[in-house]
Amino acid sequence: MKQQLLNWLFPILCLEALFVSCQQANSPTELKLWYTRSATNWMTSALPIGNGELGAMFFGGITREQVQFNEKTLWTGSTEKRGAYQSFGDVYIDFEGTDTCGVTDYRRELSLNDAIGKVSYRWKGVNYVREYFASRPDGVVVVRLTTLGKTGLLNFTVSLNDGREGITEPMEENALLLQHHLDLLSYEAQLKVQNEGGTLTAEGNQLKVTGANAVTLLLIGATNFSLSSSDYVGETREQLHKRLSERMKQASLHSYVQLKERHLADYRSLFDRVKLDLGASLPDIPTDELVRSHRESLYLDMLYFQYGRYLMLASSRGMDLPNNLQGIWNNNNTPPWECDIHSNINVQMNYWPAEVCNLSECHSPFLKYIATEALRPKGSWRQVAHSEGLKGWTMRTQNNIFGYTDWNINRPVNAWYCMHLWQHYRYTLDIDFLANTAFPVMQSACEYWFDRLKEDESGKLIAPDEWSPEQGPWEDGVAYAQQLVWQLFSETSQALQSLCSQGKKVDEGFTIELTEKLAKLDNGVAIGTWGQIKEWKKDTQHLDTCGNQHRHLSQLIALYPGNQISYYETPDLAEAAKRTLESRGNLGTGWSRAWKIACWARLGEGNHAYRLLKSALNFSTTTIVSMDNDKGGVYENLFDSHPPFQIDGNFGATAGIAEMLLQSHQDFIQLLPALPVEWPTGKVEGLRAVGDFTFNIEWEQHCLRKCSFLSGSGGVCRIYSPVTSILSVKDASGKDVEIRQCTNGMYVITTERGSNYQLVLE
């Protein structure tokens, strides 16, 4: 009778859910950073926009607006010299005759829903409004200035300043041109001013607007860098100029309304895939006060989660080059750590949220970068391996965009990078990507370790002379190396199985050697004397002590982002991992706190993960380099504070929050695995799971209440639900779908490609 009633009610419930979801789709939660004053500090208070390659920070000044901008490839250095990531320059808008006296209703904001910045204020009875966005479809940064309901009141000069010593000159009557060159690259920026009404004149290297009704500024910038070129230069200076001029010409054909519509359609199609609703709405207090005094805010949790997704869309689209330590935003020509591609956790953490948070396209620049550099015939990564007399590839810790690599060899990073290739396949099931892009790189990394591993006294294979970043002696068999090499061998073995199942040809000799070596490999997971996961196999300097609160969690790779440790499969190791985390404490640099969120979530400890989230949201004002554990947190613009600003903490926190809501790293999907007490009711839509599944989840009073999912590729979906029973599964038409219940709350559902499913819960 109960099942009959459910069958009768199901279509009605589906219609009700559809109606509610449509209502919610029409009125999404406003996600905004907003302030009642202009920015005074680039790092802590200016606001970022970006289109994946070209980024900018706007300050919102009243008498002078500063828009500092960057482009992802503007580097000094070369294949022989590290160099540093550079600030491209600044656009200054100076408002004639304007002062701050009498200004009211000032507001500066950044909408995450629209990726549009805005500044508005009232002065002498006039409402002044500016809008800022970076368009991916048109490849330009756009600034729009208007006076609502008034005409002929915009008077200002515009200048375009190089971040070094390049010369700006008029390009035509309404445009400025900036050109120069660095050690290897040429670069160029163009700024065009389109006035509606009034006059526009050139005065030296500035443009002057007088009496305009509205004005649109278009900014573009690029270098002649090319990752695919053997010398990293893809075009001449003249070809670069022609390319940018054509881009500006095409963008200029669109009105401001059209540019904005094209930007919104592109951005929303990606950002709107995921929604997190914890029942909070936009507060009536500005974001700086929210962070300073109201960290308990659930709205802040939602905002910080989506801010990571926003920053990824703004910094990692287009060219085959990953985010650096600051994404794409940098105002310093000698930035900390050169703003490089740092390989001992930072660039990896930049991409932890990409797949689970439904931004797989944003993962692509990192994946293509790995594949290009790892297989470059005479590239530096292969040269590092060759210098050791080994096949394959690896690198050192610090890397520029030209393949140059230095400081502290980081051999296991080849395995860590390959985890990203494998994860992209696991989430998308793109067999062509696995066969043509990922597997050749994974095989080459395995071959490096085939030649390097040696047997210890017990006959186990260990990695000799390795380090535990960033502390301790170089010893044989350290956990960091062993766990990563185990992930590499295990995942490459699974990749071989996937390729074989799809009829792809594989190397039989390589397959045999991989199988043999994986069976003999020390997996790097052992319990130490005080109940911890051991960081060193021998610990000759006795650093592995309870109370060591070092920022790195190198011995917990197997917990996160790896998958060897879990309460489901290895409860004793999970307890040891918990002991290790307790010893490491709840502080750390910004990215370290973010890593701990994910680790505690993997252990099902939602309340502790949430405590680390609030620790990661600690208000910070320190802008100089500090490794002190008590200095990490966020600035008032929500940039992660290492300190100084380092974007991996933003991305790591977003990934950690996703891990609290859904996990799929153990070949099954667990819903709400680490839900904290502070989130009693809520819903999340669009999170992705291994196996090409996309989930919508709702909960009330900490219990799962509704769940639906899309099967992108078909096949079997395994859901682990030990608390809430799944009574049945319905397809989109309300028909029952085959489901098999195993022991201990495991459910196995057979799905079809492209179909939607609804769980009927107890």
Tab-separated table of C-alpha atoms in Angstrom, residues 34 51 66 101 105 153 183 194 211 228 271 328 335 391 431 447 469 480 485 495 531 569 573 597 645 662 705 727:
chain	number	residue	atom	x	y	z
A	34	TRP	CA	29.746	45.149	-1.665
A	51	ASN	CA	37.761	36.480	-18.848
A	66	GLN	CA	42.135	53.090	-11.290
A	101	CYS	CA	32.460	66.640	-0.637
A	105	ASP	CA	24.899	56.763	-1.341
A	153	LEU	CA	27.623	65.692	-17.486
A	183	ASP	CA	63.197	39.274	-22.412
A	194	GLN	CA	33.353	55.390	-27.325
A	211	GLY	CA	29.987	66.819	-21.908
A	228	SER	CA	52.831	25.012	-28.586
A	271	PHE	CA	28.335	29.813	-13.318
A	328	ILE	CA	45.926	36.192	-13.184
A	335	PRO	CA	55.819	39.518	-6.790
A	391	LYS	CA	63.216	8.023	-18.859
A	431	ILE	CA	37.756	8.023	-23.624
A	447	GLU	CA	58.445	4.891	-16.737
A	469	PRO	CA	57.564	19.349	1.654
A	480	TYR	CA	54.710	12.032	0.296
A	485	VAL	CA	53.611	7.054	-6.781
A	495	ALA	CA	43.341	3.682	-17.139
A	531	GLY	CA	48.850	6.714	16.416
A	569	GLU	CA	37.622	0.859	3.674
A	573	LEU	CA	44.090	4.425	8.912
A	597	ILE	CA	38.744	21.571	5.404
A	645	PHE	CA	47.467	37.091	-1.399
A	662	LEU	CA	29.201	15.182	-1.860
A	705	ARG	CA	15.046	14.922	1.985
A	727	LEU	CA	12.913	3.202	-1.211
